[in-house]
Coordinates of C-alpha atoms and ligand atoms in Angstrom, one line a residue:
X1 CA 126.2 159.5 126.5
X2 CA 127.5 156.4 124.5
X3 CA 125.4 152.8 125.0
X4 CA 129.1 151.1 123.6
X5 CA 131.5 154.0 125.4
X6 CA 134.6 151.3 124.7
X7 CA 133.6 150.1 121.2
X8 CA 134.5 153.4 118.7
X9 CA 138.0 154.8 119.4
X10 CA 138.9 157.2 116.1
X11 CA 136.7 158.1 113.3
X12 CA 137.6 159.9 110.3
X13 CA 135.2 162.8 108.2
X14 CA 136.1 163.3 104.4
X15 CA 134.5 165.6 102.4
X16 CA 133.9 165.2 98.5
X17 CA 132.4 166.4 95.1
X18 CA 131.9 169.9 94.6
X19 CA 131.8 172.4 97.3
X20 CA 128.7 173.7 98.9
X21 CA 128.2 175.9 102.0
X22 CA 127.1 173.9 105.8
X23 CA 130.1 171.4 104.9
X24 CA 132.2 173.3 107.7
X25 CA 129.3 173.4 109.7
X26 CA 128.7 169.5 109.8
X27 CA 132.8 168.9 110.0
X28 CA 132.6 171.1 113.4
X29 CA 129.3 169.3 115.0
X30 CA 130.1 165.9 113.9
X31 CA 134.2 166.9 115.5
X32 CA 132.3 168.4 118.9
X33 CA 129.6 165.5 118.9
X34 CA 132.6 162.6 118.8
X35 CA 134.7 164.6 120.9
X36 CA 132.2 164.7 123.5
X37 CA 132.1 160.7 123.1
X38 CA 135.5 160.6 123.8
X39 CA 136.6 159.6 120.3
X40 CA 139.0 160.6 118.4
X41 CA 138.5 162.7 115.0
X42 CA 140.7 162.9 111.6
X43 CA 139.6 164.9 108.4
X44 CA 141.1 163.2 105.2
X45 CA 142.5 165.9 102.4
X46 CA 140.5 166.5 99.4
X47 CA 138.1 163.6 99.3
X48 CA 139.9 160.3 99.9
X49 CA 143.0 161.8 98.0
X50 CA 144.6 162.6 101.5
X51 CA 145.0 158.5 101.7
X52 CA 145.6 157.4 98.4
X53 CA 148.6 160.1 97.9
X54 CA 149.8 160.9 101.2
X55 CA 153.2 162.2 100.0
X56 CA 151.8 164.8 98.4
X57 CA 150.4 166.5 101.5
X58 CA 153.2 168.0 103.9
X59 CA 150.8 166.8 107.0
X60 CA 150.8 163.2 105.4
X61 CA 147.0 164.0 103.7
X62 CA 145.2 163.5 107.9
X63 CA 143.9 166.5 109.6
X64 CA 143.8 166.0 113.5
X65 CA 140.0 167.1 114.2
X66 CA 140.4 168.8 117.7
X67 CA 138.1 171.1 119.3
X68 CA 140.4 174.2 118.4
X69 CA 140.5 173.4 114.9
X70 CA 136.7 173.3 114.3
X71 CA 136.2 176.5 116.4
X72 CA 134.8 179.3 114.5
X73 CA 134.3 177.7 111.2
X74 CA 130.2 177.2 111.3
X75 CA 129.7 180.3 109.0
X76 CA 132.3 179.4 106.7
X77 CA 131.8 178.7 103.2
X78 CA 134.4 175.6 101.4
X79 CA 135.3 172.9 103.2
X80 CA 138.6 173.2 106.0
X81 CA 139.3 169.6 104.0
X82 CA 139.5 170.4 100.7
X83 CA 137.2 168.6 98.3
X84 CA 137.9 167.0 94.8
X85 CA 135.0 165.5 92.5
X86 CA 138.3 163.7 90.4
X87 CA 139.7 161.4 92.4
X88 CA 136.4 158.9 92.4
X89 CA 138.2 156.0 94.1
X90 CA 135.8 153.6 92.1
X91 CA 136.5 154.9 89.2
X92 CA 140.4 156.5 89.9
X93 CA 141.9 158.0 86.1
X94 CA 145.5 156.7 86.3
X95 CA 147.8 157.4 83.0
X96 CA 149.5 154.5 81.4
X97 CA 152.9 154.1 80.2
X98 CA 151.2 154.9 76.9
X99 CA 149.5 158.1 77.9
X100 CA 146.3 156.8 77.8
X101 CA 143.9 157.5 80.6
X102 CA 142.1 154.8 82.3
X103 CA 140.0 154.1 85.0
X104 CA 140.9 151.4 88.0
X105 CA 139.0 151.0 91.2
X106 CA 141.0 151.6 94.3
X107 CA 138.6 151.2 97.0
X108 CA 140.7 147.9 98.1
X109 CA 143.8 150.1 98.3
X110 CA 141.8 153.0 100.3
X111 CA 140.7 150.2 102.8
X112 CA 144.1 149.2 103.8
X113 CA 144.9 153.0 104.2
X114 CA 141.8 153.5 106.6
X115 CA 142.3 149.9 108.5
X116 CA 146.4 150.8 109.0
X117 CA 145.4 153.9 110.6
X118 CA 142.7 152.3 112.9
X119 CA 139.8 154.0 111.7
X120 CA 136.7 152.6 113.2
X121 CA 134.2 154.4 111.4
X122 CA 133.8 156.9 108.5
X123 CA 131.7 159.9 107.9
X124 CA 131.2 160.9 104.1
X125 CA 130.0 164.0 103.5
X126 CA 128.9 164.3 100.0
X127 CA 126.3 164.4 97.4
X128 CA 125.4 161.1 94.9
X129 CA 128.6 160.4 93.9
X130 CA 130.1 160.3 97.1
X131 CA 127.3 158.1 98.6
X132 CA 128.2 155.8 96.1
X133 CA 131.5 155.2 97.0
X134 CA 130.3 155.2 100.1
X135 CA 128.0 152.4 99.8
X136 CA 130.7 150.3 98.0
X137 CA 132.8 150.6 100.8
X138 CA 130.0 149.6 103.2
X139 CA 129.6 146.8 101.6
X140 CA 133.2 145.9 101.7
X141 CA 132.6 145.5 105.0
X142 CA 133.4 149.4 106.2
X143 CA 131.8 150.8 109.0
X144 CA 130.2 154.3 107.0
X145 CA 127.6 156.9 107.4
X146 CA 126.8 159.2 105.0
X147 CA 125.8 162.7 105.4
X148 CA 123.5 164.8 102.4
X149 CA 125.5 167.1 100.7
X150 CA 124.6 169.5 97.3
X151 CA 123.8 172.9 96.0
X152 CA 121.5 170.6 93.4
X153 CA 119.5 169.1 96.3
X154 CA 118.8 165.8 94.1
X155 CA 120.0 163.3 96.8
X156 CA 117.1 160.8 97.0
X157 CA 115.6 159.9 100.6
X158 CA 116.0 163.2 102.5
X159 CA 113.7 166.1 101.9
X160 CA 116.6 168.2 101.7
X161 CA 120.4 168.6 101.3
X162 CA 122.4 171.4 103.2
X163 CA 123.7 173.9 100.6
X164 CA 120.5 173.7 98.6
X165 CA 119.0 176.8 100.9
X166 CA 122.1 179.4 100.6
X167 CA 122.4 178.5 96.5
X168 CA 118.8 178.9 95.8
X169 CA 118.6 181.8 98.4
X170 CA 121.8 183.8 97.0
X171 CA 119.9 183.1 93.0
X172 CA 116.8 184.7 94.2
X173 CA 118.9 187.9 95.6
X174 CA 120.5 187.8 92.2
X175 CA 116.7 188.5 90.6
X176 CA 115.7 190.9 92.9
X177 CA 119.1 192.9 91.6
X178 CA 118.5 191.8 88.0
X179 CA 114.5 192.8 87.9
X180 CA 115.4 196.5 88.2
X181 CA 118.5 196.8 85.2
X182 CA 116.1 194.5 83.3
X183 CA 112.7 196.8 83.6
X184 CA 115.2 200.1 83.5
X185 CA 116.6 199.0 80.3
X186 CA 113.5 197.0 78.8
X187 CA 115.4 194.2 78.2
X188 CA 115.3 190.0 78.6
X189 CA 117.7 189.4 80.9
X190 CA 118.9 185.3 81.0
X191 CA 120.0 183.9 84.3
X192 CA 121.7 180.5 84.2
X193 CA 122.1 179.0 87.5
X194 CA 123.4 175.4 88.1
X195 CA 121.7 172.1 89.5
X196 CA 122.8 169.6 87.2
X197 CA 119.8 167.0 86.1
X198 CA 117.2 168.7 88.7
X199 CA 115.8 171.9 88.1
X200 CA 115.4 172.5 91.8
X201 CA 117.6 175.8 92.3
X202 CA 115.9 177.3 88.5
X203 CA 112.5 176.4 89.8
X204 CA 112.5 177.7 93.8
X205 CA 114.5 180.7 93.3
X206 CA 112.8 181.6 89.9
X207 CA 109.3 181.9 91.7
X208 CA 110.8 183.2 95.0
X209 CA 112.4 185.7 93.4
X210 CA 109.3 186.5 90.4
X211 CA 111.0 184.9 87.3
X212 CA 108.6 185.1 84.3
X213 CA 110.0 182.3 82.8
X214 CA 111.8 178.9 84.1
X215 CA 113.2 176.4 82.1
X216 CA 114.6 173.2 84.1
X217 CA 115.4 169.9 83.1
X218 CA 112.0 167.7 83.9
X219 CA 110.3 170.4 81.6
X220 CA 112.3 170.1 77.8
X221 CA 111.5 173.3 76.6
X222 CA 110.0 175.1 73.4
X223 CA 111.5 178.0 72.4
X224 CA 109.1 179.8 70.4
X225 CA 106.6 179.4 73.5
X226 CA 109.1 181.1 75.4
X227 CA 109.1 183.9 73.0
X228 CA 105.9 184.5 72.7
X229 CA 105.5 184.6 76.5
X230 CA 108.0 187.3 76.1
X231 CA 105.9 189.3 73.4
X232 CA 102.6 188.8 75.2
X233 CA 104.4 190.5 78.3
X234 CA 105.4 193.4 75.8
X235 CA 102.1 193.5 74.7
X236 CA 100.6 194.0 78.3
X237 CA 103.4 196.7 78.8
X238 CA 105.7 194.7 80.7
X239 CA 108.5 195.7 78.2
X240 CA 111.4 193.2 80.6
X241 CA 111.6 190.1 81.4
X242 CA 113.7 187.6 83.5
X243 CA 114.4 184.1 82.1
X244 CA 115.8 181.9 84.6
X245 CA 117.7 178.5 83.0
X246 CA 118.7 175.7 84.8
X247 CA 122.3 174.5 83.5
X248 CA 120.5 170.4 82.4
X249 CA 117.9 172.4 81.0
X250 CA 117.2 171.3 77.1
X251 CA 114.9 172.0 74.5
X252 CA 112.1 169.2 73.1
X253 CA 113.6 166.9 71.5
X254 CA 117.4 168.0 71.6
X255 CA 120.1 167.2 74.1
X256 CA 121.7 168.9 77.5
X257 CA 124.4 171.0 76.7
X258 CA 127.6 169.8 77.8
X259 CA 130.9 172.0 78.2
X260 CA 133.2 168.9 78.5
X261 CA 133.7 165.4 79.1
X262 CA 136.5 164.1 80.8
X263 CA 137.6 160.3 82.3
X264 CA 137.0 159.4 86.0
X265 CA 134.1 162.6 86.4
X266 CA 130.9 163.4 85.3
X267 CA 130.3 165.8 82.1
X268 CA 130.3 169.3 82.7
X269 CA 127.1 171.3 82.3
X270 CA 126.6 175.0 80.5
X271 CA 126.4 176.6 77.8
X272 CA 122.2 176.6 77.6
X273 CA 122.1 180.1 78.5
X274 CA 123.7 181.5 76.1
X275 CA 122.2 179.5 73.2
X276 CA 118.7 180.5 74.7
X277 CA 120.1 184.3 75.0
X278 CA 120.7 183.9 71.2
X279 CA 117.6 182.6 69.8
X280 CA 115.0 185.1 72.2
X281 CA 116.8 188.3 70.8
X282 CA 116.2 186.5 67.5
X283 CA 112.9 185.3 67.8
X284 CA 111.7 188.4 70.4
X285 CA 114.0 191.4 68.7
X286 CA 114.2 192.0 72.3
X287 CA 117.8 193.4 73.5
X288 CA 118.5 190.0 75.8
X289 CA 121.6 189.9 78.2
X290 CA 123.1 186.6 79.9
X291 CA 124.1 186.1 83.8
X292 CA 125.6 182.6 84.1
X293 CA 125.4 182.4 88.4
X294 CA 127.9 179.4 88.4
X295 CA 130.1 178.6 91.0
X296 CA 129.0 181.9 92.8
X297 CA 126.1 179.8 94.3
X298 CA 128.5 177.4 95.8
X299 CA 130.5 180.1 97.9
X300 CA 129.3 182.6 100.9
X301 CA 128.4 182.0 104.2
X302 CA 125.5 179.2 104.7
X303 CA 122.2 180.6 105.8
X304 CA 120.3 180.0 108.7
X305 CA 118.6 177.1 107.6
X306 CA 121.7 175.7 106.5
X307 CA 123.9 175.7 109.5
X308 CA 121.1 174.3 111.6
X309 CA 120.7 170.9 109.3
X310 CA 124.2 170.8 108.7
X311 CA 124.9 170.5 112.1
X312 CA 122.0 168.3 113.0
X313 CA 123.3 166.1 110.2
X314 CA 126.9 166.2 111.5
X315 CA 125.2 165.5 115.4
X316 CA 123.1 162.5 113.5
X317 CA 125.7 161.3 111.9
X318 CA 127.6 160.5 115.2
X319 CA 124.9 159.3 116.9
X320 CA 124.0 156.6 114.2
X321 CA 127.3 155.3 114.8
X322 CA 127.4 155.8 118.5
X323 CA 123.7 153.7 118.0
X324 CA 125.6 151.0 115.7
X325 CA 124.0 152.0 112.3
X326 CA 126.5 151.1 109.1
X327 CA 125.9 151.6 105.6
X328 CA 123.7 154.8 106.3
X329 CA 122.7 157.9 105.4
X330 CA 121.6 160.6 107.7
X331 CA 118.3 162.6 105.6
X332 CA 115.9 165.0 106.6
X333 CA 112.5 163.7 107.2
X334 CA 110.2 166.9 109.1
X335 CA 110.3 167.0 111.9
X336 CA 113.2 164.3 112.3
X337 CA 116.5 163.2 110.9
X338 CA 116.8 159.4 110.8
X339 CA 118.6 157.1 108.6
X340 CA 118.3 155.6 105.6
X341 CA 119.8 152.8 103.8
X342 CA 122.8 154.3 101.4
X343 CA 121.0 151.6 98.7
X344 CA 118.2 153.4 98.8
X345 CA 119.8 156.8 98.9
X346 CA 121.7 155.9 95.7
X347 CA 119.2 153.9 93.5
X348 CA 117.6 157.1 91.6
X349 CA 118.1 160.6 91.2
X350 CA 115.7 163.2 92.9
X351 CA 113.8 165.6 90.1
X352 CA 111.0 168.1 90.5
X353 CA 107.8 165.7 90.2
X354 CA 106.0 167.5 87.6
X355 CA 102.9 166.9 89.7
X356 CA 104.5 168.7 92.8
X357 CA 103.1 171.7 94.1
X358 CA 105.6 173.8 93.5
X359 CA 104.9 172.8 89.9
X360 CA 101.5 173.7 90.2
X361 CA 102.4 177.1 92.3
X362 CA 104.4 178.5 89.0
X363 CA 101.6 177.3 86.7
X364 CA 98.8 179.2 88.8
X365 CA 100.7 182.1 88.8
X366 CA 101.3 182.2 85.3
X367 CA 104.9 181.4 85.2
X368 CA 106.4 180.0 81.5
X369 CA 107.9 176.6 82.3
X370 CA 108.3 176.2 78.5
X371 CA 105.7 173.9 77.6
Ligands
F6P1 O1 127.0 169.2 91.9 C1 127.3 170.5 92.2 C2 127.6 171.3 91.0 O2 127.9 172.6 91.4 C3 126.6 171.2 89.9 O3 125.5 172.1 90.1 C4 127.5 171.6 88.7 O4 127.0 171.1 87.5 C5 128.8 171.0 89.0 O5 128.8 170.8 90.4 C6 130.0 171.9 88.6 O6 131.1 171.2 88.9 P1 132.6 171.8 88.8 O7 133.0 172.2 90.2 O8 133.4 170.7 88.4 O9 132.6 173.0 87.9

C-alpha cells in the first residue's frame, strides 16, 4: 500500500477548538487507514494539552490508537480525545506571580514533546484556529496535515467542513418543530443558532427549513425592515413568523454582540437574539418568543453526509502523508479530496458571497435577509 513502507513509524491525531460531530469518525479512519500501513497511532488529550501538561492526565495525556479503541465510535458525537479551544499553544494564557494573565507561545516546548516521543507525523483536526497552529508548526519544520473541522463551515479552501451538515441539519428539524407552536400561537418565534462570523448554518437551514426571515453576518441588518416584513405577513394572514439569527449577526451600523472576552481565546458570541426578540415585540406588538440552538447543534450523532467526509478526510489525511505531503490540509473539492496548502487554508475567512446562489435562492423566494 505504502510507496515509503520503512519511512513513517508512529503518528499522532489531536483534536481541537470546539466540538463538532464526524470528529470520531475521522479519528477511527485515519486510526484504521495508518494501521493498515503498519504505523503506529497515538491521540493527544484535549488539543495539544495532553503534551504540554502530561501530569495532569493519569494515562500521561497519549491515547494508544488501536483498532479496538476506534471500533464503534463512527456515529458518535464529541471527540474520544477531548478537545479545548484554551490552550492555543501560540498563544498559551499562563498566570504570573502577579496574577496577571499573559500570553506566551509554546510551540517550541510542544515540539520537543512530539520529537521525545518519536512522532513522525501529525494529524490536526480542527477548524481555523487549529490550522493555524498547525501551519506554525509546519513551518517549524513539523511534518503536519490538517484535516477540516466546524459546525461554522468557514474554513477557506474546501467546499465543506464535516459537522457543518448535522448542525445545519438538526437547526432545520428545530423549524419544522418551531413552525407549528409559532402559527398555533400566532406568534414571532426567534431562533438563534451559532456560526460565528459566517452566516452559513442561519442561511442553509433557515431556507431548508422555510424561515421568513434570516439575518447573518455578511447582511448587517435593519430592524424596522424586519418588522415590517413581519406586519406585511400579518397583513396577508400569515399571523406567525419564524426569525432565524445567526449568533455574528449585527444591525447597520452597530457592532456583533459579544458575551465575553477572555485572554488566549476568541470572544464569545450571543446575545443578538434576544435584543432582536425585544425590539420586534416592540416594533411588531407581536407576542415574540426566543430559542437560542447553541451548543445543541454541536452534539448528536453525525449524519450521513458527515460520516462519509469525515472518514474520507481521515483516509486522505493518511494518504497525503503516506504520499509525502507536509504542511497540508485535506478539503473537499467535488468530486475529490486533495490538498491544499495550510497558507492558503488560513489566509481569509470563508463568508456567504452575497452574490452566491443561495443568496439569490432566499431573495427569489421572498425571504427577509434584513436589507
Ligand atoms: O466554532 C464553533 C462554535 O460552536 C461557534 O459556532 C461558537 O461561536 C463557538 O464555537 C462557541 O464556543 P464555546 O464552545 O466556547 O462556547
Amino acid at each position: 500500500m505504502s510507496s515509503h513502507p520503512s519511512r513513517i513509524k508512529k503518528i499522532a491525531i489531536c483534536t481541537g477548538g470546539g466540538d463538532a460531530p464526524g470528529l470520531n469518525a475521522v479519528i477511527r479512519a485515519a486510526t484504521l487507514a495508518a494501521h493498515n500501513r503498519g504505523w503506529e497511532v497515538y491521540g493527544i488529550r484535549d488539543g495539544y494539552n495532553g503534551l504540554l501538561l502530561p501530569e495532569q492526565y493519569e494515562d500521561g495525556g497519549l491515547i494508544p490508537l488501536t483498532r479496538d479503541r476506534v471500533r464503534g465510535i463512527t456515529h458518535l458525537g464529541g471527540t474520544i480525545l477531548g478537545t479545548t479551544n484554551r490552550g492555543n499553544p501560540l498563544r498559551y494564557p499562563i498566570q504570573g506571580f502577579d496574577g496577571t494573565i499573559q500570553e506566551v507561545d509554546r510551540t517550541d516546548e510542544l515540539l520537543r514533546h512530539i520529537q521525545l516521543h518519536g512522532f513522525d507525523a501529525l494529524i490536526s483536526i480542527g477548524g481555523d484556529g487549529s490550522m493555524e497552529i498547525a501551519n506554525a508548526l509546519s513551518k517549524k519544520g513539523l511534518w503536519v496535515v490538517g484535516v477540516p473541522k466546524t459546525i461554522d463551515n468557514d474554513l477557506a479552501e474546501t467546499v465543506i467542513t464535516f459537522g457543518f451538515d448535522t448542525a445545519a441539519s438538526f437547526a432545520t428539524e428545530c423549524l419544522d418543530r418551531l413552525h407549528t407552536t409559532a402559527a398555533s400561537h400566532s406568534r414571532v418565534m426567534v431562533v438563534e443558532v451559532m456560526g460565528r462570523y459566517a452566516g452559513w448554518i442561519a442561511l442553509e437551514s433557515g431556507i431548508s427549513g422555510s424561515a421568513d426571515i434570516i439575518l447573518i453576518p455578511e447582511i448587517p441588518y435593519d430592524l424596522d425592515k424586519v418588522a415590517a416584513k413581519i406586519l406585511e405577513r400579518d397583513q396577508l394572514g400569515r399571523k406567525f413568523c419564524i426569525v432565524m439569527v445567526s449568533e455574528g449577526a449585527r444591525p447597520k451600523g452597530g457592532e456583533v454582540s459579544v458575551v465575553s472576552h477572555e485572554i488566549g481565546r476568541l470572544e464569545r458570541l450571543g446575545g443578538v437574539g434576544e435584543k432582536i426578540a425585544a425590539a420586534l415585540g416592540e416594533l411588531t406588538g407581536k407576542e415574540t418568543r426566543l430559542v437560542v440552538l447553541g451548543h445543541l447543534l454541536r452534539g448528536g450523532s453525525p449524519t450521513t453526509f458527515d460520516r462519509l467526509i469525515a472518514q474520507r478526510f481521515g483516509a486522505a489525511a493518511v494518504r497525503a502523508i503516506d504520499e509525502g505531503q507536509r504542511g497540508v490540509m485535506v478539503a473537499l473539492d467535488p468530486p475529490t479530496v486533495r490538498y491544499v496548502p495550510l497558507d492558503a487554508a488560513t489566509s481569509r475567512m470563508k463568508t456567504v458571497p452575497l452574490d452566491s446562489d443561495v443568496i439569490l435562492t432566499a431573495r427569489d423566494l421572498g425571504i427577509c435577509l434584513g436589507d
